[in-house]
Backbone atoms as SQL, in Angstrom:
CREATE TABLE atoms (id INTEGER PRIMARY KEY, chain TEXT, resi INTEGER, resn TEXT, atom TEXT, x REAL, y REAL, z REAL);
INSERT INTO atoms VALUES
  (1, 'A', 1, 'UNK', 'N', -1.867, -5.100, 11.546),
  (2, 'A', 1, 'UNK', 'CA', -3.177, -4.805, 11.017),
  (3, 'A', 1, 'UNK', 'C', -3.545, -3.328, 11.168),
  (4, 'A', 2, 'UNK', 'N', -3.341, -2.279, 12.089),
  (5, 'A', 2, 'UNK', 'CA', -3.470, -1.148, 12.129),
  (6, 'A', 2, 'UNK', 'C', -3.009, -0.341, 11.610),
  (7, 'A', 3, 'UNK', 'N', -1.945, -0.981, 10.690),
  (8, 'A', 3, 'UNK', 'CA', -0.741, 0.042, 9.692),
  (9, 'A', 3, 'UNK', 'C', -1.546, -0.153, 8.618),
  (10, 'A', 4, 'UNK', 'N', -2.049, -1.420, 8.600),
  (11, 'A', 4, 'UNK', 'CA', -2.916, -1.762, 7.493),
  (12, 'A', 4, 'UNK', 'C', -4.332, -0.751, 6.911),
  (13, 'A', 5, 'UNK', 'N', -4.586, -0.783, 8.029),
  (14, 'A', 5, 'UNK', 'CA', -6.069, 0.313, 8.312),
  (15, 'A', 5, 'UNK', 'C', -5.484, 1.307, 8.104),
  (16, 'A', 6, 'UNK', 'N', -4.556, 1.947, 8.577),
  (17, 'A', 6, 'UNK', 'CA', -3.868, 3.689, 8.298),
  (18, 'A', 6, 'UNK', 'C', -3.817, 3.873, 6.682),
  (19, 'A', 7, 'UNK', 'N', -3.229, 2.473, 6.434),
  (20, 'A', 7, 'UNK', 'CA', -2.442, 2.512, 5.097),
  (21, 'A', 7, 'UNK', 'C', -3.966, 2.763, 3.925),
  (22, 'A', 8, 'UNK', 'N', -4.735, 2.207, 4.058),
  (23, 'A', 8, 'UNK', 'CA', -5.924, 1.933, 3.806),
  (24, 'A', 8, 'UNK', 'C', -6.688, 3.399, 3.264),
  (25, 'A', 9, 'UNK', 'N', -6.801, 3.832, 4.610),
  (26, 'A', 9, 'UNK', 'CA', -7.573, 5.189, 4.729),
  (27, 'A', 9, 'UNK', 'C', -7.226, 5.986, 4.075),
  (28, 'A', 10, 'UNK', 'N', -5.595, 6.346, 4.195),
  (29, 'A', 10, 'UNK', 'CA', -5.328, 7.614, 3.807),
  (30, 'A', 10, 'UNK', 'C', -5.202, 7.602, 2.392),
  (31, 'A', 11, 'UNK', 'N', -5.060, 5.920, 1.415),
  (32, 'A', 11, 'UNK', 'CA', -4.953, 5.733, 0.463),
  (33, 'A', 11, 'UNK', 'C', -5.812, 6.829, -0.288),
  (34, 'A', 12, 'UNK', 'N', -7.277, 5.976, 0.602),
  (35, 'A', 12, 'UNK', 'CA', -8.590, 6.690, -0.214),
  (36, 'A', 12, 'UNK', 'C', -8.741, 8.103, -0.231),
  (37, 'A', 13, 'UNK', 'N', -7.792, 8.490, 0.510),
  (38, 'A', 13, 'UNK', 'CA', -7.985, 10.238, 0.631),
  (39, 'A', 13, 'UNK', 'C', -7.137, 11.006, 0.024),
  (40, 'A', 14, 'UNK', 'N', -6.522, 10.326, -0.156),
  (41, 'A', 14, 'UNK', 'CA', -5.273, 10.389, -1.586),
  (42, 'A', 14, 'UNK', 'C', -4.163, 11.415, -0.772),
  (43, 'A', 15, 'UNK', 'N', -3.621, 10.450, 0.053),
  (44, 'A', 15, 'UNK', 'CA', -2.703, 10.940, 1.039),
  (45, 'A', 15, 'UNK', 'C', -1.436, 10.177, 0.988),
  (46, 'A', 16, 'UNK', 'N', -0.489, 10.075, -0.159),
  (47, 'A', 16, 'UNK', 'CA', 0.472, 9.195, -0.330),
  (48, 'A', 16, 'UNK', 'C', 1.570, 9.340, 0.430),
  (49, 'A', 17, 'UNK', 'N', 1.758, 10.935, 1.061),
  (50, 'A', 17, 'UNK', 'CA', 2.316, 10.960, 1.891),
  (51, 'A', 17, 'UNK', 'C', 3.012, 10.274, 3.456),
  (52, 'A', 18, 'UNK', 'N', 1.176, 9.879, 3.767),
  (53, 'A', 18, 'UNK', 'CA', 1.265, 9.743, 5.159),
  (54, 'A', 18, 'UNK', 'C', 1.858, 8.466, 5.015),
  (55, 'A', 19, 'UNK', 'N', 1.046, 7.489, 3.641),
  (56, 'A', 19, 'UNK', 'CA', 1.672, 5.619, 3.668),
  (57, 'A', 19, 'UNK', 'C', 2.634, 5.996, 3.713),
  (58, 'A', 20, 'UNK', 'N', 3.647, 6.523, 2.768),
  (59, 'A', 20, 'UNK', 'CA', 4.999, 6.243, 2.905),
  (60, 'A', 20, 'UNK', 'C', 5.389, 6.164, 4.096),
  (61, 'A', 21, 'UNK', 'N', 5.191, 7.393, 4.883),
  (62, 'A', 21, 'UNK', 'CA', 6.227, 7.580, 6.408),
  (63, 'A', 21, 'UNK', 'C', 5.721, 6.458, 7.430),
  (64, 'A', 22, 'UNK', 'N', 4.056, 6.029, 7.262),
  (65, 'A', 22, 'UNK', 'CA', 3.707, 4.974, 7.859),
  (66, 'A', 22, 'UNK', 'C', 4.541, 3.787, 7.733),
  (67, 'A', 23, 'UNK', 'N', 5.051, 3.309, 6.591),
  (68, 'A', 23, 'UNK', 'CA', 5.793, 2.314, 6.102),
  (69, 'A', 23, 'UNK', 'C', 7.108, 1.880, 6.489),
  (70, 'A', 24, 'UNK', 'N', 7.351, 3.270, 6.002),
  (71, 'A', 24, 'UNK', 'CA', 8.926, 3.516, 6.786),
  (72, 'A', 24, 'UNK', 'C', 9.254, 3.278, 7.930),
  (73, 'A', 25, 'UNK', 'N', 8.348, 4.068, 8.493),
  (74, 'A', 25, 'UNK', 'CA', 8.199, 4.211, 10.426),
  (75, 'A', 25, 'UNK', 'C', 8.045, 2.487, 10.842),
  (76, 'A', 26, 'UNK', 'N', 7.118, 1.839, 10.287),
  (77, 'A', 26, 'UNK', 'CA', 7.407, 0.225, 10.465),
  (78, 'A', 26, 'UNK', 'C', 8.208, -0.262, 10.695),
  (79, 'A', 27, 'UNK', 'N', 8.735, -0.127, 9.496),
  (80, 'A', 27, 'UNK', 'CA', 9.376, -1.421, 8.610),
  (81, 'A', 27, 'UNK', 'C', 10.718, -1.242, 9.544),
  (82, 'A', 28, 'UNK', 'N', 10.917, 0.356, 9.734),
  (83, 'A', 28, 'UNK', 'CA', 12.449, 0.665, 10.378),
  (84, 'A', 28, 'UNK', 'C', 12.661, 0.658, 11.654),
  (85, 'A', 29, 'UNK', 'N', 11.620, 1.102, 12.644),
  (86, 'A', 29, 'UNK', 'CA', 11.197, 0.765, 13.815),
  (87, 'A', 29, 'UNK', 'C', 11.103, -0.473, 14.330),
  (88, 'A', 30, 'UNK', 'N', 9.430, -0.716, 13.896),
  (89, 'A', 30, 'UNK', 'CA', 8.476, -1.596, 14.313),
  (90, 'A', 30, 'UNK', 'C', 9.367, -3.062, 14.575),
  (91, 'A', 31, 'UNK', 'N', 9.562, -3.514, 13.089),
  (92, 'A', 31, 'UNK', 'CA', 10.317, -4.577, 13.211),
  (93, 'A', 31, 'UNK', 'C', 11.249, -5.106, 13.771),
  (94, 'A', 32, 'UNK', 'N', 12.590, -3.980, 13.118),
  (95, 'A', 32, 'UNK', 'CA', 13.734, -4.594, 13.773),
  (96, 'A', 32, 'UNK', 'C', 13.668, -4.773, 15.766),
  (97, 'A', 33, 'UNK', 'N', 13.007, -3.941, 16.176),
  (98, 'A', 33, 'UNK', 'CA', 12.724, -3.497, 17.432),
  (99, 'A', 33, 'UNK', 'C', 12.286, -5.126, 18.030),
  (100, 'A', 34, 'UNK', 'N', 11.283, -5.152, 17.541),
  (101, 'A', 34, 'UNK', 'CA', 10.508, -7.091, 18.202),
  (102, 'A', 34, 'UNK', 'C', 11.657, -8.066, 17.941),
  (103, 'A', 35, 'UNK', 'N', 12.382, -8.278, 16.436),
  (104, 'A', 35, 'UNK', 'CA', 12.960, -9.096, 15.931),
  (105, 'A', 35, 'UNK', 'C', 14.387, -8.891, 17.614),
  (106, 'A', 36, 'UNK', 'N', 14.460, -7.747, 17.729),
  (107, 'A', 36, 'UNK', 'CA', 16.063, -7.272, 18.476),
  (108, 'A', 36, 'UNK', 'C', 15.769, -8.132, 20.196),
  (109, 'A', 37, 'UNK', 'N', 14.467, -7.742, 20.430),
  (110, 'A', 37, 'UNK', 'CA', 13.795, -8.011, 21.697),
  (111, 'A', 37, 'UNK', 'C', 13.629, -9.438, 21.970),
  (112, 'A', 38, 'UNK', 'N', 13.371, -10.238, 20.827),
  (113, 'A', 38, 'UNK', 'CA', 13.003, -11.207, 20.565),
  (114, 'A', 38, 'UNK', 'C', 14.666, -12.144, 20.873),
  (115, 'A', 39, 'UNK', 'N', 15.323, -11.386, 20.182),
  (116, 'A', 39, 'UNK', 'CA', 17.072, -12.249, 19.975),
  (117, 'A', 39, 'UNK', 'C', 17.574, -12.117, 21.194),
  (118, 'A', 40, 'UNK', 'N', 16.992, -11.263, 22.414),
  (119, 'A', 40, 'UNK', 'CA', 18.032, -10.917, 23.271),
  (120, 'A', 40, 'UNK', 'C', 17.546, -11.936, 24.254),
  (121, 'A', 41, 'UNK', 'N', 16.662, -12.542, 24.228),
  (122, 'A', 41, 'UNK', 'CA', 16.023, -13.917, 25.130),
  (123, 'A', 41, 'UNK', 'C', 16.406, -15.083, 24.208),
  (124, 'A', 42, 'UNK', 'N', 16.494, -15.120, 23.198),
  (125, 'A', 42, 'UNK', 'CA', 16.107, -16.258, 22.549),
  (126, 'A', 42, 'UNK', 'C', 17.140, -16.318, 21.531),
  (127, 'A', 43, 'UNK', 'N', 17.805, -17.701, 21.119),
  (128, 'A', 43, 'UNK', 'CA', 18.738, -17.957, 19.893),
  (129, 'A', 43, 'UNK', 'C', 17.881, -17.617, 18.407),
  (130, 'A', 44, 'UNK', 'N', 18.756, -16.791, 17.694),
  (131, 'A', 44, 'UNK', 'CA', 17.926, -16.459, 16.495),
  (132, 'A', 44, 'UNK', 'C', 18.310, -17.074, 15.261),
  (133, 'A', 45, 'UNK', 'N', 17.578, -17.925, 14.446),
  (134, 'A', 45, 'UNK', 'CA', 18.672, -19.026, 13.824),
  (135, 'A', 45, 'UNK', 'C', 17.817, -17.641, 12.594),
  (136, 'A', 46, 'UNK', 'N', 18.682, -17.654, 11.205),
  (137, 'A', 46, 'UNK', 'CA', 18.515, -17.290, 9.693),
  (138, 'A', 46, 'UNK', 'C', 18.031, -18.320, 9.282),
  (139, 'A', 47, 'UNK', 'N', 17.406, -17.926, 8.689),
  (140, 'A', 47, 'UNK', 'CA', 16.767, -18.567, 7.221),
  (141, 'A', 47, 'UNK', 'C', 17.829, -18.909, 6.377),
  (142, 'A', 48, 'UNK', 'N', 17.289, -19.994, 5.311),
  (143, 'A', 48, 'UNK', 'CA', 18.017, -20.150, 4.409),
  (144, 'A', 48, 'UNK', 'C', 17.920, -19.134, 3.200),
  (145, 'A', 49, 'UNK', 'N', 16.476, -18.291, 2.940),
  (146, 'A', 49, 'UNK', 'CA', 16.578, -17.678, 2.020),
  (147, 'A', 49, 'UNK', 'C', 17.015, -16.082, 2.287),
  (148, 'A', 50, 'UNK', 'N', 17.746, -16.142, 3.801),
  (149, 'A', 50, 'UNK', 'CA', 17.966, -14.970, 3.948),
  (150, 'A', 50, 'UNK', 'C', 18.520, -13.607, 3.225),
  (151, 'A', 51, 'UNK', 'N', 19.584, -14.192, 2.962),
  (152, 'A', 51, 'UNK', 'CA', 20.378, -13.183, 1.581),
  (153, 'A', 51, 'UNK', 'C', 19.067, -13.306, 0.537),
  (154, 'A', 52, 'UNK', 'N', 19.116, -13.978, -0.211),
  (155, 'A', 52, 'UNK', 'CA', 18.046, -13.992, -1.231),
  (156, 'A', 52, 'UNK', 'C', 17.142, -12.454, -0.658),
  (157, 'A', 53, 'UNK', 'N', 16.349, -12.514, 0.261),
  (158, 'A', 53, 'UNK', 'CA', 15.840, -11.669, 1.108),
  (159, 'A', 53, 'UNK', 'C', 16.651, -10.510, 0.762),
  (160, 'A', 54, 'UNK', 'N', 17.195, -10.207, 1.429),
  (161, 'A', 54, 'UNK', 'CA', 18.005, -8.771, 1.278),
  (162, 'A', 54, 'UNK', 'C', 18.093, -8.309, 0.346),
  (163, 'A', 55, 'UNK', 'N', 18.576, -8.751, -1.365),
  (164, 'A', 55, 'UNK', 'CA', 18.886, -8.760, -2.237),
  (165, 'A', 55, 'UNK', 'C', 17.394, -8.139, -2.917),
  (166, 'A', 56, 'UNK', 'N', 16.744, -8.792, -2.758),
  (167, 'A', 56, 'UNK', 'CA', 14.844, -8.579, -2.899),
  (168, 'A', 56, 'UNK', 'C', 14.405, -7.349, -2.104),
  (169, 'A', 57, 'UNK', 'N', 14.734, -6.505, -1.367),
  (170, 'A', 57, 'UNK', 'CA', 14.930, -5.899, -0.359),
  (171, 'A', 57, 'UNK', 'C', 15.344, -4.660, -0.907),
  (172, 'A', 58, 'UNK', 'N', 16.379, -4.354, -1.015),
  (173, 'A', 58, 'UNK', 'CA', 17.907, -3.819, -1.657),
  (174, 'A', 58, 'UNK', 'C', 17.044, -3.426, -2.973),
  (175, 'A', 59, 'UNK', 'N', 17.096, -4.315, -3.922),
  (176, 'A', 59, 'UNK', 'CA', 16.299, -3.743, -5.502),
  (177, 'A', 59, 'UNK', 'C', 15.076, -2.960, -5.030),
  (178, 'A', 60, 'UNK', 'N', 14.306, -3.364, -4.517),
  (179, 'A', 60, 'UNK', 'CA', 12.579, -2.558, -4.258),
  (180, 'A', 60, 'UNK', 'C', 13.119, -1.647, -3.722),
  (181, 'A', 61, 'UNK', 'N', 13.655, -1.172, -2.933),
  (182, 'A', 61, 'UNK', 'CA', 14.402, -0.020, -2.524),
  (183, 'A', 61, 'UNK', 'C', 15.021, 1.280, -3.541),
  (184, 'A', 62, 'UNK', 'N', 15.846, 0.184, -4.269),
  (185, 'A', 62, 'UNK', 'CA', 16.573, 1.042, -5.300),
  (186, 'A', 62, 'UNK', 'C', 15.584, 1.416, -6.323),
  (187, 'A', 63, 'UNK', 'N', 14.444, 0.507, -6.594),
  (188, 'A', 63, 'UNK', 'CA', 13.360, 0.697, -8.057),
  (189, 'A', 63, 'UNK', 'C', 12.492, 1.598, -7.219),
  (190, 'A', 64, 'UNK', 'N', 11.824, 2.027, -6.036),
  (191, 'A', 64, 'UNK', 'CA', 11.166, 2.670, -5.610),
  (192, 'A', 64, 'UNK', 'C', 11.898, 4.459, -4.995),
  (193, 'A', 65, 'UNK', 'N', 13.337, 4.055, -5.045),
  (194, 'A', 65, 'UNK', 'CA', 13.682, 5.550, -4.786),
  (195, 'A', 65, 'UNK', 'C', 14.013, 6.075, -6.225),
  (196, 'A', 66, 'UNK', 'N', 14.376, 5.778, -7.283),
  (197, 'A', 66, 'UNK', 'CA', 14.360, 5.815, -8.298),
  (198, 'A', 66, 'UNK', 'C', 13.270, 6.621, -9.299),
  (199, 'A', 67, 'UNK', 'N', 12.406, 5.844, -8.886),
  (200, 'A', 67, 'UNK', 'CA', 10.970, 6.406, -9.625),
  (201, 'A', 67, 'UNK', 'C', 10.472, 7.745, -8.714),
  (202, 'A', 68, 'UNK', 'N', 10.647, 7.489, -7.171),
  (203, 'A', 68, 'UNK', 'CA', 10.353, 9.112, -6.196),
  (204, 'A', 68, 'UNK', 'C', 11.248, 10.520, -7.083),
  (205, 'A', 69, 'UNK', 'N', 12.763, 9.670, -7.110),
  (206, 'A', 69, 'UNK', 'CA', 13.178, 10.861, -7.485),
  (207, 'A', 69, 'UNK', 'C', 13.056, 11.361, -8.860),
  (208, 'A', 70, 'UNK', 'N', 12.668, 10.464, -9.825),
  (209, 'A', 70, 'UNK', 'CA', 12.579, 10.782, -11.007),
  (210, 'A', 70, 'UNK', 'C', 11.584, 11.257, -11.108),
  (211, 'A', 71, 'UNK', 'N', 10.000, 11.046, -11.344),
  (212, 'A', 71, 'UNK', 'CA', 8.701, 11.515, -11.090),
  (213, 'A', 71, 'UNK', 'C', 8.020, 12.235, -9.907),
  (214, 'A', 72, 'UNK', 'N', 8.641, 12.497, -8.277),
  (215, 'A', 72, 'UNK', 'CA', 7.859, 12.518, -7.229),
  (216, 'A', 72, 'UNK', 'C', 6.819, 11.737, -7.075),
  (217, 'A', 73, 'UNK', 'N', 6.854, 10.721, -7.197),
  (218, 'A', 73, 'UNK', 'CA', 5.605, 9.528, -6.905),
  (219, 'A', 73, 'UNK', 'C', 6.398, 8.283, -7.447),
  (220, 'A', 74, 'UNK', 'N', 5.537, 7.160, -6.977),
  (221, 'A', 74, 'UNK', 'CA', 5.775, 6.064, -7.601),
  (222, 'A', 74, 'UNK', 'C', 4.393, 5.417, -8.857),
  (223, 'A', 75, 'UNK', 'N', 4.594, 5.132, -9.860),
  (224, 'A', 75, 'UNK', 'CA', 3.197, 4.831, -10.498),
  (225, 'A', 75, 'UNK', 'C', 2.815, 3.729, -10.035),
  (226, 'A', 76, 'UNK', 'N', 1.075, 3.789, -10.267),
  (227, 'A', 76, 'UNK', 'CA', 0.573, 2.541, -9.671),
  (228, 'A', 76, 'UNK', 'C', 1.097, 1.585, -10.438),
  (229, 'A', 77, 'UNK', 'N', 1.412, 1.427, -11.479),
  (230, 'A', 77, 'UNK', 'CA', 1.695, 0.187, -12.292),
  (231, 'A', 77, 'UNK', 'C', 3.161, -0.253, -11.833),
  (232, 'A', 78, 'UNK', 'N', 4.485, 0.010, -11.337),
  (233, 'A', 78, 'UNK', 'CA', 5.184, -0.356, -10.873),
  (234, 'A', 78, 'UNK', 'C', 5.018, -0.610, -9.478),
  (235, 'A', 79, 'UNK', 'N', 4.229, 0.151, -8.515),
  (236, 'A', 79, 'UNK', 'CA', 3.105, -0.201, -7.045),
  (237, 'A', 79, 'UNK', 'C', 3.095, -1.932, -7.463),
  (238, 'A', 80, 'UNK', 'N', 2.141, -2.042, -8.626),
  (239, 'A', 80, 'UNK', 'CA', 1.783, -3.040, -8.847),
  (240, 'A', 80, 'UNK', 'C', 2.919, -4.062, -8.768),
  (241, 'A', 81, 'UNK', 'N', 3.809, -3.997, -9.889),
  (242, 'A', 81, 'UNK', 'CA', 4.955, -5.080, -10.176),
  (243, 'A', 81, 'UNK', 'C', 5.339, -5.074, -8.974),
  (244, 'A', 82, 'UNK', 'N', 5.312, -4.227, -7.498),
  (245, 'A', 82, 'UNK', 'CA', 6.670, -4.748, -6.333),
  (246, 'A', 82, 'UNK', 'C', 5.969, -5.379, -5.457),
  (247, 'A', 83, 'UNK', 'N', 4.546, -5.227, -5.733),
  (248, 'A', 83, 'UNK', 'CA', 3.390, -6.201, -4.940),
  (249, 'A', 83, 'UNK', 'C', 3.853, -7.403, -5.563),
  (250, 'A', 84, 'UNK', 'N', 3.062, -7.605, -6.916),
  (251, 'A', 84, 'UNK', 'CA', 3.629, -9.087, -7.590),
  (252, 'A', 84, 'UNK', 'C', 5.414, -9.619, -7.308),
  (253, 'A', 85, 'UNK', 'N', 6.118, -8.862, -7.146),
  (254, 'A', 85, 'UNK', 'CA', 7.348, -9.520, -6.739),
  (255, 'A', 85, 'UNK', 'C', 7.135, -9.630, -5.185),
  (256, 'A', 86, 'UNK', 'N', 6.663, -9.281, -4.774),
  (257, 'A', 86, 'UNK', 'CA', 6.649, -9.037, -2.898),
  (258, 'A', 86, 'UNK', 'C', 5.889, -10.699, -2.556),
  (259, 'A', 87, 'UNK', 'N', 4.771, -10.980, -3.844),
  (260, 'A', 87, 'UNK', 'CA', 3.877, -12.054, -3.634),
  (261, 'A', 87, 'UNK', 'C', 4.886, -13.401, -4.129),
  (262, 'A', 88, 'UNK', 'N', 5.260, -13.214, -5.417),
  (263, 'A', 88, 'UNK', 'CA', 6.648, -14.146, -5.780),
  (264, 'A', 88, 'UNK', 'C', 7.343, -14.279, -4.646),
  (265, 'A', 89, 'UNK', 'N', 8.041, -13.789, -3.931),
  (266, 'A', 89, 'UNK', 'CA', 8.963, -13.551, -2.737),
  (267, 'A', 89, 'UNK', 'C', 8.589, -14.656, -1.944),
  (268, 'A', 90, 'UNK', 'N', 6.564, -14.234, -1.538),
  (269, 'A', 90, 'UNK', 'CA', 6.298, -15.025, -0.162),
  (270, 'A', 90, 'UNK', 'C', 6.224, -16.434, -0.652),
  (271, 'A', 91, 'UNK', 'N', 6.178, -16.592, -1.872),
  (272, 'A', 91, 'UNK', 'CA', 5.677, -18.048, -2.340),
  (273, 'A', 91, 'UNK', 'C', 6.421, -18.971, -2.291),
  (274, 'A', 92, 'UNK', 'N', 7.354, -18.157, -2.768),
  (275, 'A', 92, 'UNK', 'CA', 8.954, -19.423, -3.058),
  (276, 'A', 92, 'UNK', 'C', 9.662, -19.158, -1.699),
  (277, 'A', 93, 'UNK', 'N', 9.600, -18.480, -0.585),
  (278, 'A', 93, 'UNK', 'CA', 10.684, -18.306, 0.337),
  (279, 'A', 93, 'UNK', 'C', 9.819, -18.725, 1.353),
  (280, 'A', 94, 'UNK', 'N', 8.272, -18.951, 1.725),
  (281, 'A', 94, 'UNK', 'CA', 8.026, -19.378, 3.186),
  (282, 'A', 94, 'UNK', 'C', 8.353, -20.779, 2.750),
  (283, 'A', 95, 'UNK', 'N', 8.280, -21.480, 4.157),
  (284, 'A', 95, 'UNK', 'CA', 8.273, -22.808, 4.159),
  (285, 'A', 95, 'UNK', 'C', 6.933, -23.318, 3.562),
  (286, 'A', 96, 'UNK', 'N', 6.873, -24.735, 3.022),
  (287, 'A', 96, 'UNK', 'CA', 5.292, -25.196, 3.032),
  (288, 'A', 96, 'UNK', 'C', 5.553, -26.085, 3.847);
C-alpha cells in the first residue's frame, strides 16, 4: 500500500520517473526477498498457472521496454491495455 501512495503522488506531479524505479525497486527487491524468506522456513509448492505467469510477465516486459525505447515513455493507452491484461491475468489465474 505505500508503493501505492508513492505511486499515486508522484503520478499527479507528473513524475514518471520516480513510478518506474518505485516499481522496479519492488517488484525486484521487495518480492522476491519475502517470497525467498518465506521458502527458507517453509515448503513452497507452484501454482498451476505458474508458467502461464511468466509468459504474461516476459510479454509486459518486452511491450513496455519496447515502447520506452521507441518513444521515451510508455502511452497511457497501452498503460491502459497492460492494466486490462494484468486484470484478465488476476481473474482467470486466482483461485475462486
Amino acid at each position: 500500500m505505500p508503493n501505492a501512495i508513492l505511486a499515486l503522488y508522484y503520478g499527479w506531479r507528473g513524475r514518471p520517473d520516480i513510478i518506474y524505479s518505485s516499481q522496479v525497486g519492488d517488484g525486484h527487491i521487495c518480492i522476491p526477498l519475502c517470497v525467498g524468506i518465506y521458502a527458507l522456513y517453509h515448503t513452497l509448492a507452484v501454482p498451476a498457472f505458474f508458467q502461464t505467469g511468466v509468459i504474461v510477465l516476459l510479454a509486459a516486459t518486452a511491450v513496455h521496454f519496447l515502447f520506452v525505447m521507441l518513444f521515451g515513455q510508455l502511452p497511457r493507452l497501452v498503460g491502459f491495455a497492460l492494466i486490462g491484461a494484468y486484470g484478465w491475468f488476476l481473474y482467470h489465474g486466482l483461485p475462486r
